[in-house]
Amino acid sequence: MRQGSVLAPSGTFGSVFRLLVSKFRRTLIHIVSFSQGCAEQKRENEDQFAWLEAYEAALLEFNAHRASLAIDTAVKAIDRRKQLLGFSSKNAHEWQLLEHATRTLLTIRTHRVLPAADNTPGNVAHDASRTA
């Protein structure tokens, strides 16, 4: 950059200008870093609560075949969360909550005599749900 040009003014004004540009650049870098951190936190939160949304959907579903599909989806989401989480003493409470949710869903399936969800035509559960 040339001294005295628009890009790099000279003198006191030039010093102040360069200082402002460097401050602005650092502030902009902090803003970008913060927004990236927020995006990562949002993704983590979405992963954390995806199983809960699937669990609630399974509990609200009353049609036998659709309930079976919802329970399977919820159990898979819970398993994904457990895999992402891994077991440690720091997350024992959440792990215990996930285990309880899985047991609850499987108990609902057992007591309501829900078939395992299988969409393949010719499957007894699939054909029974279509005729019900």
Coordinates of C-alpha atoms in Angstrom, one line a residue:
M1 CA 0.0 0.0 0.0
R2 CA 1.3 3.5 -0.9
Q3 CA 1.6 6.2 1.8
G4 CA -0.9 8.9 1.4
S5 CA -3.2 6.9 -0.8
V6 CA -6.9 6.3 0.0
L7 CA -6.0 2.8 1.1
A8 CA -3.3 3.9 3.5
P9 CA -3.6 7.6 4.4
S10 CA -0.5 9.2 6.0
G11 CA 0.0 11.2 9.2
T12 CA -2.2 11.1 12.3
F13 CA -5.3 10.4 10.4
G14 CA -3.5 7.4 8.7
S15 CA -2.5 6.0 12.0
V16 CA -6.0 6.3 13.4
F17 CA -7.4 4.8 10.2
R18 CA -5.1 1.8 10.3
L19 CA -6.0 1.3 14.0
L20 CA -9.7 1.4 13.3
V21 CA -9.3 -1.0 10.4
S22 CA -7.4 -3.5 12.6
K23 CA -9.9 -3.2 15.4
F24 CA -12.8 -3.7 12.9
R25 CA -11.0 -6.7 11.4
R26 CA -10.5 -8.3 14.9
T27 CA -14.2 -7.5 15.8
L28 CA -15.4 -9.0 12.6
I29 CA -13.3 -12.2 13.2
H30 CA -14.8 -12.4 16.7
I31 CA -18.3 -12.1 15.3
V32 CA -17.7 -14.8 12.7
S33 CA -16.2 -17.1 15.3
F34 CA -19.1 -16.5 17.7
S35 CA -21.7 -17.2 15.0
Q36 CA -19.9 -20.4 14.0
G37 CA -19.9 -21.4 17.6
C38 CA -23.6 -20.7 17.8
A39 CA -24.3 -22.7 14.7
E40 CA -22.3 -25.7 16.2
Q41 CA -24.2 -25.3 19.5
K42 CA -27.5 -25.3 17.6
R43 CA -26.6 -28.5 15.7
E44 CA -25.6 -30.1 19.0
N45 CA -28.9 -29.0 20.6
E46 CA -30.9 -30.3 17.7
D47 CA -29.1 -33.7 18.0
Q48 CA -29.7 -33.7 21.7
F49 CA -33.4 -33.2 21.4
A50 CA -34.2 -35.1 18.2
W51 CA -34.8 -38.3 20.3
L52 CA -37.2 -36.4 22.6
E53 CA -39.3 -35.2 19.7
A54 CA -39.4 -38.7 18.3
Y55 CA -40.3 -40.1 21.7
E56 CA -43.2 -37.6 22.1
A57 CA -44.5 -38.4 18.6
A58 CA -44.5 -42.1 19.5
L59 CA -46.4 -41.5 22.7
L60 CA -49.0 -39.5 20.9
E61 CA -49.6 -41.9 18.1
F62 CA -52.6 -44.2 18.5
N63 CA -52.9 -46.1 15.1
A64 CA -51.2 -49.4 15.7
H65 CA -49.0 -49.5 12.6
R66 CA -48.1 -45.8 12.7
A67 CA -47.4 -46.1 16.4
S68 CA -45.1 -49.0 15.7
L69 CA -43.2 -46.9 13.1
A70 CA -43.1 -43.9 15.5
I71 CA -41.7 -46.2 18.3
D72 CA -39.1 -47.6 15.9
T73 CA -38.1 -44.1 14.9
A74 CA -37.9 -42.9 18.5
V75 CA -35.8 -46.0 19.6
K76 CA -33.4 -45.4 16.6
A77 CA -33.1 -41.7 17.5
I78 CA -32.4 -42.6 21.2
D79 CA -29.8 -45.1 20.1
R80 CA -28.1 -42.5 17.8
R81 CA -28.1 -40.1 20.8
K82 CA -26.5 -42.7 23.0
Q83 CA -23.8 -43.4 20.4
L84 CA -23.0 -39.7 20.0
L85 CA -23.0 -39.2 23.8
G86 CA -21.0 -42.3 24.9
F87 CA -21.3 -43.3 28.5
S88 CA -19.4 -41.4 31.2
S89 CA -20.0 -40.3 34.8
K90 CA -20.6 -36.8 33.5
N91 CA -23.6 -37.8 31.4
A92 CA -24.9 -40.7 33.5
H93 CA -28.2 -38.8 34.2
E94 CA -28.9 -38.3 30.5
W95 CA -27.9 -41.9 29.7
Q96 CA -30.3 -43.1 32.4
L97 CA -33.1 -40.9 30.9
L98 CA -32.5 -42.4 27.5
E99 CA -32.6 -45.9 28.8
H100 CA -35.8 -45.2 30.6
A101 CA -37.3 -43.7 27.4
T102 CA -36.4 -46.9 25.5
R103 CA -37.9 -49.2 28.1
T104 CA -41.1 -47.1 28.1
L105 CA -41.5 -47.3 24.4
L106 CA -40.8 -51.0 24.3
T107 CA -43.3 -51.6 27.1
I108 CA -45.9 -49.6 25.2
R109 CA -45.3 -51.8 22.2
T110 CA -45.5 -55.0 24.3
H111 CA -48.7 -54.0 26.2
R112 CA -50.5 -52.7 23.2
V113 CA -49.4 -55.8 21.3
L114 CA -48.0 -53.6 18.5
P115 CA -46.2 -55.4 15.7
A116 CA -42.6 -54.5 14.9
A117 CA -42.8 -52.0 12.1
D118 CA -42.0 -53.6 8.7
N119 CA -43.4 -51.9 5.6
T120 CA -42.7 -54.8 3.2
P121 CA -45.9 -56.0 1.5
G122 CA -46.7 -59.5 2.4
N123 CA -45.7 -59.0 6.0
V124 CA -48.5 -60.0 8.4
A125 CA -48.1 -56.8 10.4
H126 CA -48.2 -54.6 7.3
D127 CA -51.2 -56.4 5.8
A128 CA -53.1 -56.3 9.1
S129 CA -52.5 -52.6 9.5
R130 CA -53.9 -52.0 6.0
T131 CA -57.0 -54.0 6.7
A132 CA -57.7 -52.5 10.1

